[in-house]
Amino acid sequence: KDNDRVGLLHVLATLPEHPESVPINALVSVEGTPLGDDGDISRVDAFDMARMIATARIVMPRTMVRLSAGRLSFSDAEQFMLFQ
């Protein structure tokens, strides 16, 4: 959820030294796992991911922001937008 994402970025940005890189992930639900079987888990849309990536780049300008798990759930056009 939004508060979790903001909280994560806040924790990382207020570390004494920023991490060298930060992976940004979208949940990939796998059937048979607790989160995969939870019907309340909503899919993260490309605009939420873009906001997360942009915010991470702003608050940690020297940190490499990596788009990791879940990127294949986005269309080619959405992935292009996320890598800009």
mmCIF file with all atom_site columns, C-alpha atoms in Angstrom, residues 21-84:
data_model
loop_
_atom_site.group_PDB
_atom_site.id
_atom_site.type_symbol
_atom_site.label_atom_id
_atom_site.label_alt_id
_atom_site.label_comp_id
_atom_site.label_asym_id
_atom_site.label_entity_id
_atom_site.label_seq_id
_atom_site.pdbx_PDB_ins_code
_atom_site.Cartn_x
_atom_site.Cartn_y
_atom_site.Cartn_z
_atom_site.occupancy
_atom_site.B_iso_or_equiv
_atom_site.pdbx_formal_charge
_atom_site.auth_seq_id
_atom_site.auth_comp_id
_atom_site.auth_asym_id
_atom_site.auth_atom_id
_atom_site.pdbx_PDB_model_num
ATOM 1  C CA . SER A 1 21 ? 21.289 0.228   -5.272  1.00 0.00 ? 21 SER A CA 1
ATOM 2  C CA . VAL A 1 22 ? 17.623 -0.309  -4.434  1.00 0.00 ? 22 VAL A CA 1
ATOM 3  C CA . PRO A 1 23 ? 15.380 -2.866  -6.127  1.00 0.00 ? 23 PRO A CA 1
ATOM 4  C CA . ILE A 1 24 ? 11.798 -1.782  -6.749  1.00 0.00 ? 24 ILE A CA 1
ATOM 5  C CA . ASN A 1 25 ? 9.518  -4.803  -6.968  1.00 0.00 ? 25 ASN A CA 1
ATOM 6  C CA . ALA A 1 26 ? 5.905  -5.509  -7.847  1.00 0.00 ? 26 ALA A CA 1
ATOM 7  C CA . LEU A 1 27 ? 4.439  -8.512  -6.064  1.00 0.00 ? 27 LEU A CA 1
ATOM 8  C CA . VAL A 1 28 ? 4.388  -11.620 -8.192  1.00 0.00 ? 28 VAL A CA 1
ATOM 9  C CA . SER A 1 29 ? 1.726  -13.745 -6.548  1.00 0.00 ? 29 SER A CA 1
ATOM 10 C CA . VAL A 1 30 ? 2.382  -17.455 -6.750  1.00 0.00 ? 30 VAL A CA 1
ATOM 11 C CA . GLU A 1 31 ? -0.497 -19.859 -6.281  1.00 0.00 ? 31 GLU A CA 1
ATOM 12 C CA . GLY A 1 32 ? -0.086 -21.983 -3.169  1.00 0.00 ? 32 GLY A CA 1
ATOM 13 C CA . THR A 1 33 ? 1.703  -19.270 -1.150  1.00 0.00 ? 33 THR A CA 1
ATOM 14 C CA . PRO A 1 34 ? 0.026  -17.129 1.535   1.00 0.00 ? 34 PRO A CA 1
ATOM 15 C CA . LEU A 1 35 ? 0.043  -13.982 -0.612  1.00 0.00 ? 35 LEU A CA 1
ATOM 16 C CA . GLY A 1 36 ? -0.735 -15.877 -3.800  1.00 0.00 ? 36 GLY A CA 1
ATOM 17 C CA . ASP A 1 37 ? -3.912 -17.278 -2.276  1.00 0.00 ? 37 ASP A CA 1
ATOM 18 C CA . ASP A 1 38 ? -4.998 -13.938 -0.745  1.00 0.00 ? 38 ASP A CA 1
ATOM 19 C CA . GLY A 1 39 ? -7.740 -12.413 -2.864  1.00 0.00 ? 39 GLY A CA 1
ATOM 20 C CA . ASP A 1 40 ? -7.226 -8.982  -1.250  1.00 0.00 ? 40 ASP A CA 1
ATOM 21 C CA . ILE A 1 41 ? -3.836 -8.387  -2.864  1.00 0.00 ? 41 ILE A CA 1
ATOM 22 C CA . SER A 1 42 ? -4.272 -5.864  -5.640  1.00 0.00 ? 42 SER A CA 1
ATOM 23 C CA . ARG A 1 43 ? -1.951 -5.565  -8.615  1.00 0.00 ? 43 ARG A CA 1
ATOM 24 C CA . VAL A 1 44 ? 0.366  -2.562  -8.597  1.00 0.00 ? 44 VAL A CA 1
ATOM 25 C CA . ASP A 1 45 ? -0.234 -0.454  -11.690 1.00 0.00 ? 45 ASP A CA 1
ATOM 26 C CA . ALA A 1 46 ? 2.499  1.085   -13.832 1.00 0.00 ? 46 ALA A CA 1
ATOM 27 C CA . PHE A 1 47 ? 1.812  4.603   -12.580 1.00 0.00 ? 47 PHE A CA 1
ATOM 28 C CA . ASP A 1 48 ? 2.293  3.556   -8.933  1.00 0.00 ? 48 ASP A CA 1
ATOM 29 C CA . MET A 1 49 ? 5.578  1.916   -9.923  1.00 0.00 ? 49 MET A CA 1
ATOM 30 C CA . ALA A 1 50 ? 6.642  5.033   -11.851 1.00 0.00 ? 50 ALA A CA 1
ATOM 31 C CA . ARG A 1 51 ? 5.895  7.206   -8.804  1.00 0.00 ? 51 ARG A CA 1
ATOM 32 C CA . MET A 1 52 ? 7.907  4.875   -6.560  1.00 0.00 ? 52 MET A CA 1
ATOM 33 C CA . ILE A 1 53 ? 10.883 4.885   -8.941  1.00 0.00 ? 53 ILE A CA 1
ATOM 34 C CA . ALA A 1 54 ? 10.762 8.664   -9.409  1.00 0.00 ? 54 ALA A CA 1
ATOM 35 C CA . THR A 1 55 ? 10.528 9.281   -5.667  1.00 0.00 ? 55 THR A CA 1
ATOM 36 C CA . ALA A 1 56 ? 13.436 6.922   -4.979  1.00 0.00 ? 56 ALA A CA 1
ATOM 37 C CA . ARG A 1 57 ? 15.539 8.782   -7.561  1.00 0.00 ? 57 ARG A CA 1
ATOM 38 C CA . ILE A 1 58 ? 14.699 12.135  -5.954  1.00 0.00 ? 58 ILE A CA 1
ATOM 39 C CA . VAL A 1 59 ? 15.341 11.184  -2.310  1.00 0.00 ? 59 VAL A CA 1
ATOM 40 C CA . MET A 1 60 ? 18.446 9.071   -3.094  1.00 0.00 ? 60 MET A CA 1
ATOM 41 C CA . PRO A 1 61 ? 20.036 10.707  -6.152  1.00 0.00 ? 61 PRO A CA 1
ATOM 42 C CA . ARG A 1 62 ? 23.262 8.649   -6.091  1.00 0.00 ? 62 ARG A CA 1
ATOM 43 C CA . THR A 1 63 ? 21.518 5.304   -5.591  1.00 0.00 ? 63 THR A CA 1
ATOM 44 C CA . MET A 1 64 ? 20.928 3.064   -8.609  1.00 0.00 ? 64 MET A CA 1
ATOM 45 C CA . VAL A 1 65 ? 17.211 2.268   -8.704  1.00 0.00 ? 65 VAL A CA 1
ATOM 46 C CA . ARG A 1 66 ? 16.541 -1.152  -10.237 1.00 0.00 ? 66 ARG A CA 1
ATOM 47 C CA . LEU A 1 67 ? 13.208 -2.406  -11.527 1.00 0.00 ? 67 LEU A CA 1
ATOM 48 C CA . SER A 1 68 ? 13.177 -6.022  -10.433 1.00 0.00 ? 68 SER A CA 1
ATOM 49 C CA . ALA A 1 69 ? 10.466 -8.594  -9.691  1.00 0.00 ? 69 ALA A CA 1
ATOM 50 C CA . GLY A 1 70 ? 7.161  -8.148  -11.446 1.00 0.00 ? 70 GLY A CA 1
ATOM 51 C CA . ARG A 1 71 ? 8.346  -6.075  -14.368 1.00 0.00 ? 71 ARG A CA 1
ATOM 52 C CA . LEU A 1 72 ? 7.183  -8.727  -16.836 1.00 0.00 ? 72 LEU A CA 1
ATOM 53 C CA . SER A 1 73 ? 3.608  -8.182  -15.652 1.00 0.00 ? 73 SER A CA 1
ATOM 54 C CA . PHE A 1 74 ? 3.742  -4.764  -17.360 1.00 0.00 ? 74 PHE A CA 1
ATOM 55 C CA . SER A 1 75 ? 3.280  -4.200  -21.087 1.00 0.00 ? 75 SER A CA 1
ATOM 56 C CA . ASP A 1 76 ? 6.257  -3.216  -23.245 1.00 0.00 ? 76 ASP A CA 1
ATOM 57 C CA . ALA A 1 77 ? 5.017  0.391   -23.289 1.00 0.00 ? 77 ALA A CA 1
ATOM 58 C CA . GLU A 1 78 ? 4.681  0.452   -19.487 1.00 0.00 ? 78 GLU A CA 1
ATOM 59 C CA . GLN A 1 79 ? 8.157  -1.032  -19.043 1.00 0.00 ? 79 GLN A CA 1
ATOM 60 C CA . PHE A 1 80 ? 9.537  1.633   -21.393 1.00 0.00 ? 80 PHE A CA 1
ATOM 61 C CA . MET A 1 81 ? 7.927  4.333   -19.249 1.00 0.00 ? 81 MET A CA 1
ATOM 62 C CA . LEU A 1 82 ? 9.349  2.793   -16.056 1.00 0.00 ? 82 LEU A CA 1
ATOM 63 C CA . PHE A 1 83 ? 12.900 2.697   -17.417 1.00 0.00 ? 83 PHE A CA 1
ATOM 64 C CA . GLN A 1 84 ? 12.888 6.381   -18.440 1.00 0.00 ? 84 GLN A CA 1
#
